[in-house]
Coordinates of C-alpha atoms in Angstrom, one line a residue:
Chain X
X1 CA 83.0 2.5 -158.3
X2 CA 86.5 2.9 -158.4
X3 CA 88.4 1.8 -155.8
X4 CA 90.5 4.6 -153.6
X5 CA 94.1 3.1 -153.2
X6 CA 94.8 2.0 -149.6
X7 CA 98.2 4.0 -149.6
X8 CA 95.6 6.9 -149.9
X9 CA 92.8 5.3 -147.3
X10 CA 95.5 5.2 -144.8
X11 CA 96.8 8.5 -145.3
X12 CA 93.6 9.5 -144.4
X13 CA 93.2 8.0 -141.3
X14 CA 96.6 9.6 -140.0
X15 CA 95.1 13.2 -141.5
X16 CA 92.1 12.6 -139.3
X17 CA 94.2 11.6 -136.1
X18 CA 96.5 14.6 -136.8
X19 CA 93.4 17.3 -136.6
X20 CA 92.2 15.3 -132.7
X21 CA 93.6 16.9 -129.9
X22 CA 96.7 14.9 -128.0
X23 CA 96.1 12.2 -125.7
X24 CA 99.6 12.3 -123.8
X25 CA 100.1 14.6 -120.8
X26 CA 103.4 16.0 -120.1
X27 CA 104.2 14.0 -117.1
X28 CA 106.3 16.3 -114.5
X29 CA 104.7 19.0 -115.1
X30 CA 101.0 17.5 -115.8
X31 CA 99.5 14.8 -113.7
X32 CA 97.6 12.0 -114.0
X33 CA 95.8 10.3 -111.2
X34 CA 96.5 6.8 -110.4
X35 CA 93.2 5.2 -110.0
X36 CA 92.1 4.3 -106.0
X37 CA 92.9 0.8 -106.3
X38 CA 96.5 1.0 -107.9
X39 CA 98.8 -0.6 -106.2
X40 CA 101.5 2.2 -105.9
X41 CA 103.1 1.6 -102.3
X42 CA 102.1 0.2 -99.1
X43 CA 101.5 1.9 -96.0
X44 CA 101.8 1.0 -92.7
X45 CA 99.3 1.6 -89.9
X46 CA 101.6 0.7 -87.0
X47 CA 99.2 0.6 -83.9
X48 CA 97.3 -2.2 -85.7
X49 CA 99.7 -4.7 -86.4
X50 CA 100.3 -7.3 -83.3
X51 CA 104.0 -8.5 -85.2
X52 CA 101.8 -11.9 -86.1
X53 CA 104.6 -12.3 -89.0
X54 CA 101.9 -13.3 -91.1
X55 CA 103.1 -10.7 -94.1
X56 CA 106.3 -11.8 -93.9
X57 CA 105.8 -15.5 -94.0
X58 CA 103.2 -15.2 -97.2
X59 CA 105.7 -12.6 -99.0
X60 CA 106.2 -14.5 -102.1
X61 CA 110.0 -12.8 -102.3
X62 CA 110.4 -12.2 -99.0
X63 CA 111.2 -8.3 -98.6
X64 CA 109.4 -7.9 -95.3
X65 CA 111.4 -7.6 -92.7
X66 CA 110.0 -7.5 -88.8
X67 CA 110.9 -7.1 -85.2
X68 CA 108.8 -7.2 -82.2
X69 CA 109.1 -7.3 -78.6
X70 CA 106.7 -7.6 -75.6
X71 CA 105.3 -4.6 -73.8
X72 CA 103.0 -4.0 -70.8
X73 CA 99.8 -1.9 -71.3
X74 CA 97.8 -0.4 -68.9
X75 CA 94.7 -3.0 -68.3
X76 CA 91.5 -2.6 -69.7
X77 CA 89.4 -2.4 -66.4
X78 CA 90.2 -0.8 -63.7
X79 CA 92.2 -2.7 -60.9
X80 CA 93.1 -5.8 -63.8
X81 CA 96.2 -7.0 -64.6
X82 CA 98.1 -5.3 -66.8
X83 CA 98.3 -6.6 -70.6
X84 CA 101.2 -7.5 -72.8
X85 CA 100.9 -6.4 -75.8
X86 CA 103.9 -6.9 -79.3
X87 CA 105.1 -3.3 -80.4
X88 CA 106.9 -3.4 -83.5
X89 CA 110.8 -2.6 -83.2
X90 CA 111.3 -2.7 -86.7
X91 CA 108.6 -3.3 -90.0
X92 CA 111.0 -2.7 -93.2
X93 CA 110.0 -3.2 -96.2
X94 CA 112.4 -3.7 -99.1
X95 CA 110.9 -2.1 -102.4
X96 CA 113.8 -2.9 -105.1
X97 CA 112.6 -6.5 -104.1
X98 CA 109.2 -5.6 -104.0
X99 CA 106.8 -7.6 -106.6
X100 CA 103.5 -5.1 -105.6
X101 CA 101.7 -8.8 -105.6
X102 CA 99.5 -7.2 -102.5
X103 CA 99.4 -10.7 -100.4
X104 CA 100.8 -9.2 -97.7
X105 CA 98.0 -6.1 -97.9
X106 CA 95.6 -9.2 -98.1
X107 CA 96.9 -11.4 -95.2
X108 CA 97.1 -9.1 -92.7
X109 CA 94.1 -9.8 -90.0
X110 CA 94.4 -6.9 -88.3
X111 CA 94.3 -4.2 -91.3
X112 CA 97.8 -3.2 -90.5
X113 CA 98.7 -2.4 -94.2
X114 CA 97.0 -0.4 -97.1
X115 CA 97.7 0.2 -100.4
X116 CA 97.9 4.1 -101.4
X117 CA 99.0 4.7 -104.9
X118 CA 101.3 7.1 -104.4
X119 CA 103.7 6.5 -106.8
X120 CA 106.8 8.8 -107.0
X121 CA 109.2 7.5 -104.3
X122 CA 111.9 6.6 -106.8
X123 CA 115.3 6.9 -105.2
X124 CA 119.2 7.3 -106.7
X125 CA 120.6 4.7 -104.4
X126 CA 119.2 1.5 -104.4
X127 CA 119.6 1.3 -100.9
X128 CA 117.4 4.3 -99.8
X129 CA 114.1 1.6 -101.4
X130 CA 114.1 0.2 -98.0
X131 CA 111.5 2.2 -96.2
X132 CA 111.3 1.4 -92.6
X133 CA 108.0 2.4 -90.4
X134 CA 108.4 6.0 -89.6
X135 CA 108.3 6.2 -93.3
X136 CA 105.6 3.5 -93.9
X137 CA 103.4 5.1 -91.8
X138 CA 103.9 8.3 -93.3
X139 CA 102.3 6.8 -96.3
X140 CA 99.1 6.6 -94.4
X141 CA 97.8 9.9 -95.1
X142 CA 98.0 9.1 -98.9
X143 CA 95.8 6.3 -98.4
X144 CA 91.9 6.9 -100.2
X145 CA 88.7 5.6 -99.0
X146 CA 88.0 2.1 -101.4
X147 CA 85.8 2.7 -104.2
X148 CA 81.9 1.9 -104.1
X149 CA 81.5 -1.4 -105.5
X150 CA 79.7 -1.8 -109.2
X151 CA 75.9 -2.6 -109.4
X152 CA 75.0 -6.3 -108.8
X153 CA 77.8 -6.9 -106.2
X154 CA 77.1 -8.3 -102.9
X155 CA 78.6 -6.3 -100.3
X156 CA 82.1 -8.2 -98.4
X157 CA 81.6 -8.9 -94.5
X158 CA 83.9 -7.2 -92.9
X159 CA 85.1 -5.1 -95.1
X160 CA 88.2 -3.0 -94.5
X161 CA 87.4 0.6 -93.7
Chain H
X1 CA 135.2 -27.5 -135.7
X2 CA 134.7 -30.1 -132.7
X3 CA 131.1 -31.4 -133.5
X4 CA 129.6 -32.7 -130.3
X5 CA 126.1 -32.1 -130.5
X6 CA 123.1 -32.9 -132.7
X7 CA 122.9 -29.1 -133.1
X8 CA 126.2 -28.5 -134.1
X9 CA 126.5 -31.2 -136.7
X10 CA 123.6 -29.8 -138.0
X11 CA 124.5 -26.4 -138.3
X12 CA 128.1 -27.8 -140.1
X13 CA 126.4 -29.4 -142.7
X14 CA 124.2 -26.2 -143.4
X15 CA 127.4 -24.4 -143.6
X16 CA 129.1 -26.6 -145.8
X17 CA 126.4 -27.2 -148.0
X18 CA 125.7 -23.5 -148.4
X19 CA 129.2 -22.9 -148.9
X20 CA 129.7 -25.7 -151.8
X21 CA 126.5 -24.8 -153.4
X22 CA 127.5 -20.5 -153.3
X23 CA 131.2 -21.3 -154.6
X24 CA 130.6 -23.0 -157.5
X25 CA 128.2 -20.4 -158.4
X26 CA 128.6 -17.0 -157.8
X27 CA 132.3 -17.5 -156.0
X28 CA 131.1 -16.4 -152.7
X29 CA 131.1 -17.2 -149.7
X30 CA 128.2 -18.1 -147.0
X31 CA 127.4 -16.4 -144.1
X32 CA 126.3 -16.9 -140.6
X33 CA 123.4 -14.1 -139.6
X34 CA 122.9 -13.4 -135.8
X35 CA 119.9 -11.9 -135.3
X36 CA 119.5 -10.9 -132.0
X37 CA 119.6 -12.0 -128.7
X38 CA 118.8 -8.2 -128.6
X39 CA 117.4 -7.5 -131.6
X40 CA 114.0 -5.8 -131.6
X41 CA 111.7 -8.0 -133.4
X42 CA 112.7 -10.7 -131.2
X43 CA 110.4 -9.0 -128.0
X44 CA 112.8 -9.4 -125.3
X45 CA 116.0 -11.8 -126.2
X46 CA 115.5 -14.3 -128.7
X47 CA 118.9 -15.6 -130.6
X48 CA 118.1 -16.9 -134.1
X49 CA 121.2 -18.0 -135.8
X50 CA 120.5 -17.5 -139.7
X51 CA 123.0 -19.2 -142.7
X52 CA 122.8 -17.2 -145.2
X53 CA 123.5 -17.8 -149.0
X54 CA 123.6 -14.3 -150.7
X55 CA 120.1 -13.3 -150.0
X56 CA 118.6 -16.2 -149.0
X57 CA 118.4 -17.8 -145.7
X58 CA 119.6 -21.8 -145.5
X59 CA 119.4 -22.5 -142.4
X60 CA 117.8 -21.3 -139.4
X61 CA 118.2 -22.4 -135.9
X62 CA 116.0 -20.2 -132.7
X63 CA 118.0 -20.4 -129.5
X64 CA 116.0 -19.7 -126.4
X65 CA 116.8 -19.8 -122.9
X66 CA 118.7 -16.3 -122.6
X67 CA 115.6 -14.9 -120.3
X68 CA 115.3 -18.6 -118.7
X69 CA 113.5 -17.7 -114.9
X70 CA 112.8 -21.2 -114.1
X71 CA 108.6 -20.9 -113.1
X72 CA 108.1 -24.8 -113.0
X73 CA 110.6 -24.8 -110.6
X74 CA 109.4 -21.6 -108.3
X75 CA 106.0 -22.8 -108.4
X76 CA 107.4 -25.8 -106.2
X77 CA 108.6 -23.7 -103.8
X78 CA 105.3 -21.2 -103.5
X79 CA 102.2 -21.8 -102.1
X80 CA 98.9 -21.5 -104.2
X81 CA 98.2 -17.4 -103.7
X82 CA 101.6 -17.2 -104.2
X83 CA 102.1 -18.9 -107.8
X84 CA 98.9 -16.6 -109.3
X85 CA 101.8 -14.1 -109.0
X86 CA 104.4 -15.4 -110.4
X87 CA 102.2 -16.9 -113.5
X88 CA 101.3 -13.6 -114.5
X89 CA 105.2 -12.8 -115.4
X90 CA 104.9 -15.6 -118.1
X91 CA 103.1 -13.8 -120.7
X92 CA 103.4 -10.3 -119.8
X93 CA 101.0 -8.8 -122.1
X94 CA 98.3 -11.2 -121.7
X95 CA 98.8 -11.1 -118.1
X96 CA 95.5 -12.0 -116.6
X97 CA 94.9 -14.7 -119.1
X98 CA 97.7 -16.2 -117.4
X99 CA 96.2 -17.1 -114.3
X100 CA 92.8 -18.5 -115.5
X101 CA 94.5 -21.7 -116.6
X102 CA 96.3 -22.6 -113.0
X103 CA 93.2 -21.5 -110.8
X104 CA 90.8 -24.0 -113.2
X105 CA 93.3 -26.3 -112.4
X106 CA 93.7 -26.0 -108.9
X107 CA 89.4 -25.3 -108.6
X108 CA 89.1 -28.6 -110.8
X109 CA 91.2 -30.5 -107.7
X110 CA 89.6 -29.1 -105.1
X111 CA 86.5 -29.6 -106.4
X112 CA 84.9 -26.2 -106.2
X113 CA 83.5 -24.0 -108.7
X114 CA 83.2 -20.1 -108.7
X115 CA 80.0 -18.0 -108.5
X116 CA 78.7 -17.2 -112.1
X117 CA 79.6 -13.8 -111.5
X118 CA 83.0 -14.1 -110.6
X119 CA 83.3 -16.6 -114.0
X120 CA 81.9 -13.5 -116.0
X121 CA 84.4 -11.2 -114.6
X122 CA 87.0 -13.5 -115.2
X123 CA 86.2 -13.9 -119.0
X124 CA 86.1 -10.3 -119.6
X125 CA 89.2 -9.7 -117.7
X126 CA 90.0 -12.7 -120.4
X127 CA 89.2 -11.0 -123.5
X128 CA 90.4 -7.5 -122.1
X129 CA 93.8 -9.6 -121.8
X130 CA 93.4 -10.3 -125.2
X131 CA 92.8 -7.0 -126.4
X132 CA 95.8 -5.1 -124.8
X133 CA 98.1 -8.4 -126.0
X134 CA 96.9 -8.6 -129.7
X135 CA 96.5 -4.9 -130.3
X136 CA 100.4 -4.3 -129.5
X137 CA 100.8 -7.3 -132.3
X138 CA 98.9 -5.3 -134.6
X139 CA 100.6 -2.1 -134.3
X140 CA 104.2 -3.9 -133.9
X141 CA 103.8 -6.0 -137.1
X142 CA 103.7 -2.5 -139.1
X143 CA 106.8 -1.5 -137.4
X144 CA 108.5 -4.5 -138.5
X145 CA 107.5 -3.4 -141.8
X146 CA 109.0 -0.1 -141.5
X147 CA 105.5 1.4 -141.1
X148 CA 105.9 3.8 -137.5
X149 CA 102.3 5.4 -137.1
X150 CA 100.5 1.9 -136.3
X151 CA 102.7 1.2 -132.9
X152 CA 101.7 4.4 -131.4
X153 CA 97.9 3.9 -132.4
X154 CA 98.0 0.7 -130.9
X155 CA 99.8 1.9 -127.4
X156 CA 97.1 4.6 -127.4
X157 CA 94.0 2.5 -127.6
X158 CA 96.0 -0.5 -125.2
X159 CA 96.2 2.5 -122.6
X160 CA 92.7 2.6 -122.1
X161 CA 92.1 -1.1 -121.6
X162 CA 95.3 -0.9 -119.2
X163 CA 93.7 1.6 -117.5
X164 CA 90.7 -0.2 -117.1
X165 CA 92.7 -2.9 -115.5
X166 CA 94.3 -0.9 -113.1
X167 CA 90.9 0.5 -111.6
X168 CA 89.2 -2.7 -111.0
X169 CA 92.6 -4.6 -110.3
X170 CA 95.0 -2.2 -109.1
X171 CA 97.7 -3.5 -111.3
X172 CA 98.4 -2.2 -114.8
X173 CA 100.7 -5.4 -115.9
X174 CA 100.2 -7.9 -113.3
X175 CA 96.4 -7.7 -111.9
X176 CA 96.8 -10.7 -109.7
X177 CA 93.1 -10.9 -109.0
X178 CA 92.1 -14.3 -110.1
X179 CA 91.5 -16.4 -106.5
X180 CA 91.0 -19.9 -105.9
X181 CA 87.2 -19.9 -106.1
X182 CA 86.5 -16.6 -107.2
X183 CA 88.3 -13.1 -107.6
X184 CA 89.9 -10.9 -105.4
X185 CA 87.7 -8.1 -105.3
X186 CA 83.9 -6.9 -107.1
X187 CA 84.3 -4.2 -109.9
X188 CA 84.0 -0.6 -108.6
X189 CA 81.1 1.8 -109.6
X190 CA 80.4 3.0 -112.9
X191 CA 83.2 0.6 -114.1
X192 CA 80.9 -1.1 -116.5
X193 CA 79.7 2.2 -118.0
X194 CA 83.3 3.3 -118.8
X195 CA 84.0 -0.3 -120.3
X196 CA 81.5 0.0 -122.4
X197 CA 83.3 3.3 -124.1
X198 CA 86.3 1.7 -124.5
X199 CA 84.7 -1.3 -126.7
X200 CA 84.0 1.1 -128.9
X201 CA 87.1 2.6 -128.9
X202 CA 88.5 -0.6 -129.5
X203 CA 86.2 -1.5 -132.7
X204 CA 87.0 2.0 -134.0
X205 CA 91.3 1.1 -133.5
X206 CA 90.4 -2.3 -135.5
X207 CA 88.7 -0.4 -138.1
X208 CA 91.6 2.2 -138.5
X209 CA 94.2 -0.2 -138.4
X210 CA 91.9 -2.4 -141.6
X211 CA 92.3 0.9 -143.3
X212 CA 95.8 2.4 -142.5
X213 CA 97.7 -1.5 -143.0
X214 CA 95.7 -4.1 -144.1
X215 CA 94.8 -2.0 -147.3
X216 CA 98.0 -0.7 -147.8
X217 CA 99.7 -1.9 -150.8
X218 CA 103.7 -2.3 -150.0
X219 CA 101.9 -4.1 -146.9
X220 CA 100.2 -6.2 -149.1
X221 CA 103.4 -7.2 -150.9
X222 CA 105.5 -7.9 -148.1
X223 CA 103.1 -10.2 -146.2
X224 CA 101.1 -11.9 -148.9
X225 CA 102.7 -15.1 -149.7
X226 CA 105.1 -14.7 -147.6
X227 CA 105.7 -17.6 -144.9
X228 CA 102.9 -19.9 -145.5
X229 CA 102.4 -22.4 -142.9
X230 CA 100.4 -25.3 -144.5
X231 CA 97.7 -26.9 -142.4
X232 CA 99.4 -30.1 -141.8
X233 CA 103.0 -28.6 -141.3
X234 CA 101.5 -26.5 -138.7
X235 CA 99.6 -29.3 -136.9
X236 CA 102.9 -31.4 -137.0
X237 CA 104.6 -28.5 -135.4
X238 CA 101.9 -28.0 -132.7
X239 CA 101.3 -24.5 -133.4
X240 CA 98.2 -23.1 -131.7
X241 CA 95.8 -20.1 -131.5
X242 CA 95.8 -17.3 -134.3
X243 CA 98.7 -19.2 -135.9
X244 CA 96.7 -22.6 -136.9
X245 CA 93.7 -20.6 -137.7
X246 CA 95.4 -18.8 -140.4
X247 CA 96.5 -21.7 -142.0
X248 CA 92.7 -23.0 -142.0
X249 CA 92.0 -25.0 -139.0
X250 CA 89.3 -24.4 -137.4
X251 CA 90.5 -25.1 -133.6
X252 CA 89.4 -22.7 -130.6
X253 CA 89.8 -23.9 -127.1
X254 CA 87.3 -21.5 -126.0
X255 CA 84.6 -22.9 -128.4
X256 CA 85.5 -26.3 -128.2
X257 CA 85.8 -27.8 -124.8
X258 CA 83.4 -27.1 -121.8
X259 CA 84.9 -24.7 -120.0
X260 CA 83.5 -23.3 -116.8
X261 CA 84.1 -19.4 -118.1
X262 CA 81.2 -17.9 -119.5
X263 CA 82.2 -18.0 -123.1
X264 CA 79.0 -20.5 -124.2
X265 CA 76.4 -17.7 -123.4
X266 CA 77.9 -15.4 -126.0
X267 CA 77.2 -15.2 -129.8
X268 CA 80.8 -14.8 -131.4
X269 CA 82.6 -16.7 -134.2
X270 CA 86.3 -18.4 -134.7
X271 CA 87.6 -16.8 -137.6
X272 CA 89.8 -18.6 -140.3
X273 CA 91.6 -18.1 -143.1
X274 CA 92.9 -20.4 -146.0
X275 CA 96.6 -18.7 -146.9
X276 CA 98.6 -19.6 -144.4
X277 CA 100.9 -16.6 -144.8
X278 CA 101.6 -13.3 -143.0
X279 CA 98.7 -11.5 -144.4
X280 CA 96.4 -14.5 -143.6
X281 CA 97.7 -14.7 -140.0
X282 CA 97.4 -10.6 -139.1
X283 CA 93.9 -10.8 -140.3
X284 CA 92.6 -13.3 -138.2
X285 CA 94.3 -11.6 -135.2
X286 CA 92.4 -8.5 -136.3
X287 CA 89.3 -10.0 -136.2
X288 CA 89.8 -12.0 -133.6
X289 CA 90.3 -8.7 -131.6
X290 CA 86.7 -7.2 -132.8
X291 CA 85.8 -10.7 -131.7
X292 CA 87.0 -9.9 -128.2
X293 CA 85.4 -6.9 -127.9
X294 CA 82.0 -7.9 -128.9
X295 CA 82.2 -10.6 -126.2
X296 CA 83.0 -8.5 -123.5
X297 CA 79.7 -5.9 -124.3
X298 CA 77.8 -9.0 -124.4
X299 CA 78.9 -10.3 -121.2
X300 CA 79.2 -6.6 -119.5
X301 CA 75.3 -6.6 -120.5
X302 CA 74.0 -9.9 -118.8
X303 CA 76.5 -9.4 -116.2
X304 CA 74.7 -11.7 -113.3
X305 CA 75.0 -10.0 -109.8
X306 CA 75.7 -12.0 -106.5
X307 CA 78.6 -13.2 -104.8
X308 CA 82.0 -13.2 -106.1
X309 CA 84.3 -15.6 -104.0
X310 CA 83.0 -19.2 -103.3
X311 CA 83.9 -20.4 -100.1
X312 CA 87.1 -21.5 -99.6
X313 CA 89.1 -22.4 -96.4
X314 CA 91.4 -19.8 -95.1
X315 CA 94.5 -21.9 -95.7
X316 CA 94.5 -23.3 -99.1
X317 CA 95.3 -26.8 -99.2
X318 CA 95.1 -28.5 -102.2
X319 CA 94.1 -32.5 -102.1
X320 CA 96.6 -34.8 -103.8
X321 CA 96.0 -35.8 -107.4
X322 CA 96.7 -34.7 -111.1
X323 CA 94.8 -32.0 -113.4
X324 CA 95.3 -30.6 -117.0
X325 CA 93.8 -27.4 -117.6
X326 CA 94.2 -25.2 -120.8
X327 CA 92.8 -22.5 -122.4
X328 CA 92.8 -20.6 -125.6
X329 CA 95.4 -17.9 -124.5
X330 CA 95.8 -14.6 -126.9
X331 CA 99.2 -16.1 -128.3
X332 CA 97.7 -19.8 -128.5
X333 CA 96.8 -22.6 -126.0
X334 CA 98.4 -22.7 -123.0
X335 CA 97.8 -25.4 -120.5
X336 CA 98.9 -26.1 -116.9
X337 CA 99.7 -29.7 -115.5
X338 CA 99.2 -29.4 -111.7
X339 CA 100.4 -32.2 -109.6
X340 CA 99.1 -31.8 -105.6
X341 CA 100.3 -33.9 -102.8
X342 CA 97.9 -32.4 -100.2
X343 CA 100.3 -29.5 -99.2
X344 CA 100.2 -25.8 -99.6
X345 CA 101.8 -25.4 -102.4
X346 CA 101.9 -27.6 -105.8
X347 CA 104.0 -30.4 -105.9
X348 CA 105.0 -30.1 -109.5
X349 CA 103.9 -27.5 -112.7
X350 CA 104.2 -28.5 -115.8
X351 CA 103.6 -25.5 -118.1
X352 CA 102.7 -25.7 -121.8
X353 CA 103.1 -22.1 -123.3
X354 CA 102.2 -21.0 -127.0
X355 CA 105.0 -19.3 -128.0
X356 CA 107.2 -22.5 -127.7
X357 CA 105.4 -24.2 -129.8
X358 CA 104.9 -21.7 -132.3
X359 CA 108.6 -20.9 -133.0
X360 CA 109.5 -24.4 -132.9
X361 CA 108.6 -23.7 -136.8
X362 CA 110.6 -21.2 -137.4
X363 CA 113.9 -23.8 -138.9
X364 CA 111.1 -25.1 -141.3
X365 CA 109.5 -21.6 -142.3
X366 CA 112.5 -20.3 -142.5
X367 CA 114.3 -22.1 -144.8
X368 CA 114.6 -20.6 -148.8
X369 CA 113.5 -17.2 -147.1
X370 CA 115.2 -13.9 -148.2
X371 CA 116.5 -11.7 -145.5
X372 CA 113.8 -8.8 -145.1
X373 CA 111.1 -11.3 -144.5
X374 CA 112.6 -13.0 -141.5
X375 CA 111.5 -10.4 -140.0
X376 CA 107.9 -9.6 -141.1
X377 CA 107.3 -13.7 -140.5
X378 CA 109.4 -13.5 -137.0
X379 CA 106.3 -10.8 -136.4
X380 CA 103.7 -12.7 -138.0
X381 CA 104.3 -15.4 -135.8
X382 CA 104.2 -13.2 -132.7
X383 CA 105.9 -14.7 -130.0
X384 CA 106.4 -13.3 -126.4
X385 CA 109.7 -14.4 -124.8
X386 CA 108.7 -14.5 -121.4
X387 CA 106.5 -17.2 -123.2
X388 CA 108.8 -19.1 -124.7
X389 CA 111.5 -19.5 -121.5
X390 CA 109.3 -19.1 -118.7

């Protein structure tokens, strides 16, 4: 049998990928989704977090940035004292610094912070990467339900909802 | 010429004798070659300093340390959770095969062992590592060549393995999900299923790449022959992984010590080959790529269900003493030397990455060389420089 020359075999194999259709989407204008679990940006859920610091400490590069003081909440029964609660004054976080290592996402005891992956926040001033709460907690919206774990998995205590 | 260093004397006597030997000769002179730090076979910024009589190379000297970021130090300063992230930076393509090494080593102190399903996961997660880092070899090794269609095949068929990534890990490039006594997080639905797919995408891009390249002729030409490594040279060198295989040693980490990762309950096969050169060396990456992806539909198969995370205290605290853990990373072995002293984070890294080793041959390879080739065995040798200055 004679043998077909491989300048020839590989031709081929370009001729057949020519004939498939494209695999590449024309980004602004067409859309991929970002899978649930991508770690696009982090959102804030403001009325959870107690300004424990514990994101800020474990923040391998140290881009969190917080501020709390002490408040006075109604109490819980009627006729009790009332309780002091920490309000945030300020939860920044710095994304040109940002690694998107999720610790902080993980840390957090409270479920203060979610990851959405939302993606298209880029800005022209480096500056304007600092997104401070308001804007955080805009993010929440974005944020999807987690995916239903795979066949075979045990189920996590206290999983986040 | 001030000749202070060991370096520098060397380099003047390269000149001179390349110099003497091209004047009496031809009546030219020698030249010195820079090739790089930003030159694109170099993946990232390597410096090779080439002499250069007429076409052939001399002498030739790799200078590292431009993308220097200093991880045995910043591991010092991190605690455990902490480091997985950094480690992944070191070899960015193989990124999750990064963090395998360091959590063995830290599990191997602490005396704990993950679930089996967690160790499954983490082998697949492995080879998939594999995958998206040797299929960008053998698309970029054609484009060294001069050969363009192979590098976009390859960043088509890597895409899917990415994306596979980023569902179960959330991170395309730096998954992060390897814990201290388990993973981060259980695979979500239908995850398997869609694996399974893109195996056999990934057999079909080895396939296509065997015909488009590996049969081509002018490939043929430029790589047979061409920078053979003999076995003992390359031993003496301490080159590892696809490198040594090429030149005939049979040597696979993942094969030949016990490891805890769930590479003993598959049937696969190291493959060798006896040349030594370019051609030998892109072959056994090839196959060691179908290799990976039979693995992983083996594994995804007997995937055993149950928990994922072992249980480990809240705050991970290390107990003092020493550990050596390496594995057979897709650019060759890489190993982590952890030293504990009880606190949060390591007390000293040592970090033994492939691609140090492996271009630590390059002033012996190099050497009688003609110019076009330092290329195709600068690719051959495939080195990632994020591996080579950490």
């Amino acid at each position: 049998m004679p043998q077909v020359p491989g300048l020839l075999k590989g031709l081929g194999v370009t001729f057949k990928t020519m004939l498939k259709p494209a695999v590449t989407v024309q980004y602004p204008h067409v859309k991929e989704a970002p899978p649930t679990r991508a770690r696009g940006v982090i959102a804030l859920k403001e009325e959870n977090c107690t300004v424990c610091m514990l994101c800020a400490r474990e923040c391998p590069d140290w881009c969190i940035y917080i501020e709390g003081y002490k408040d006075k909440a109604p109490p819980r029964r009627e006729g009790g004292k009332p309780r002091t609660v920490q309000k945030l004054d300020r939860f920044d976080i710095d994304y040109s610094l940002c690694m998107y290592c999720g610790i902080c996402v993980e840390v957090c005891p409270f479920d203060a912070l979610y990851w959405s992956p939302e993606f298209e926040y880029s800005e022209v001033k480096i500056a304007d990467l600092l997104h401070d709460k308001t804007k955080l907690g805009e993010w929440m919206g974005t944020v999807p339900e987690p995916p239903a774990l795979e066949r075979g998995a045990e189920a996590k205590k206290g999983a986040k909802k | 010429m001030a000749v202070t260093t060991d370096w520098q004397k060397s380099a003047y006597i390269a000149a001179q004798a390349a110099d003497a030997r091209v004047n009496v000769e031809l009546e030219t002179e020698g030249m010195t070659l820079n090739l790089g730090p930003q030159h694109p076979a170099t993946h990232g910024t390597l410096r090779i300093v080439v002499r250069l009589d007429g076409e052939q190379v001399v002498w030739a000297e790799p200078i590292c340390g431009y993308m220097h970021r200093g991880y045995e130090k910043l591991c010092e300063v991190r605690t455990y959770p902490q480091v997985t992230t950094l480690i992944n930076r070191i070899d960015w393509l193989g990124h999750f095969a990064n963090e395998v090494p360091f959590i063995l080593a830290a599990e191997q102190l602490m005396g704990i062992e993950a679930p089996p399903r967690a160790q499954w996961i983490r082998t697949i997660f492995f080879e998939m590592a594999r995958i998206a880092n040797v299929s960008l070899f053998l698309g970029d090794m054609g484009i060294q060549l001069g050969a363009i269609t192979p590098v976009f095949y390859a960043f088509r068929d890597r895409e899917y393995v990415l994306n596979l990534m980023e569902a179960a890990t959330g991170g395309r490039f730096h998954p992060n999900f390897d814990r201290i006594g388990g993973l981060k997080e259980d695979l979500p639905r239908g995850w398997v299923d869609e694996c399974h797919g893109v195996m056999t995408r990934v057999i079909s891009f080895c396939q296509e790449m065997e015909d488009l390249l590996m049969g081509n002729e002018i490939f043929q030409t430029r790589t047979r022959g061409i920078g053979v490594i003999p076995a003992a040279v390359g031993l003496e060198y301490g080159l590892s992984g696809a490198n040594i295989r090429a030149s005939g040693v049979d040597w696979d980490l993942r094969r030949d010590q016990d490891s805890p990762l769930a590479w003993k309950h598959c049937d696969w096969k190291v493959w060798t080959h006896p040349d030594g050169d370019s051609y030998a060396r892109y072959w056994v990456r090839l196959q060691e790529t179908r290799e990976a992806a039979r693995i992983i539909v083996q594994l995804l198969d007997g995937l055993p269900s149950g928990p994922i995370q072992a249980k480990v205290p809240r705050i991970i605290k290390v107990p003092p003493g020493e550990a050596w853990c390496h594995t057979e990373n897709p650019l060759g072995e890489m190993g982590f030397y952890l030293v504990s002293k009880g606190g949060r984070g390591p007390f000293r890294v040592k970090i033994r990455s492939a691609s140090f080793n492996n271009i630590s041959i390059v002033p012996w390879l190099l050497r009688g060389v003609y110019v076009p080739d330092v290329i195709t065995i600068l690719a051959s040798l495939y080195f990632i420089l994020g591996d080579i200055d950490r």
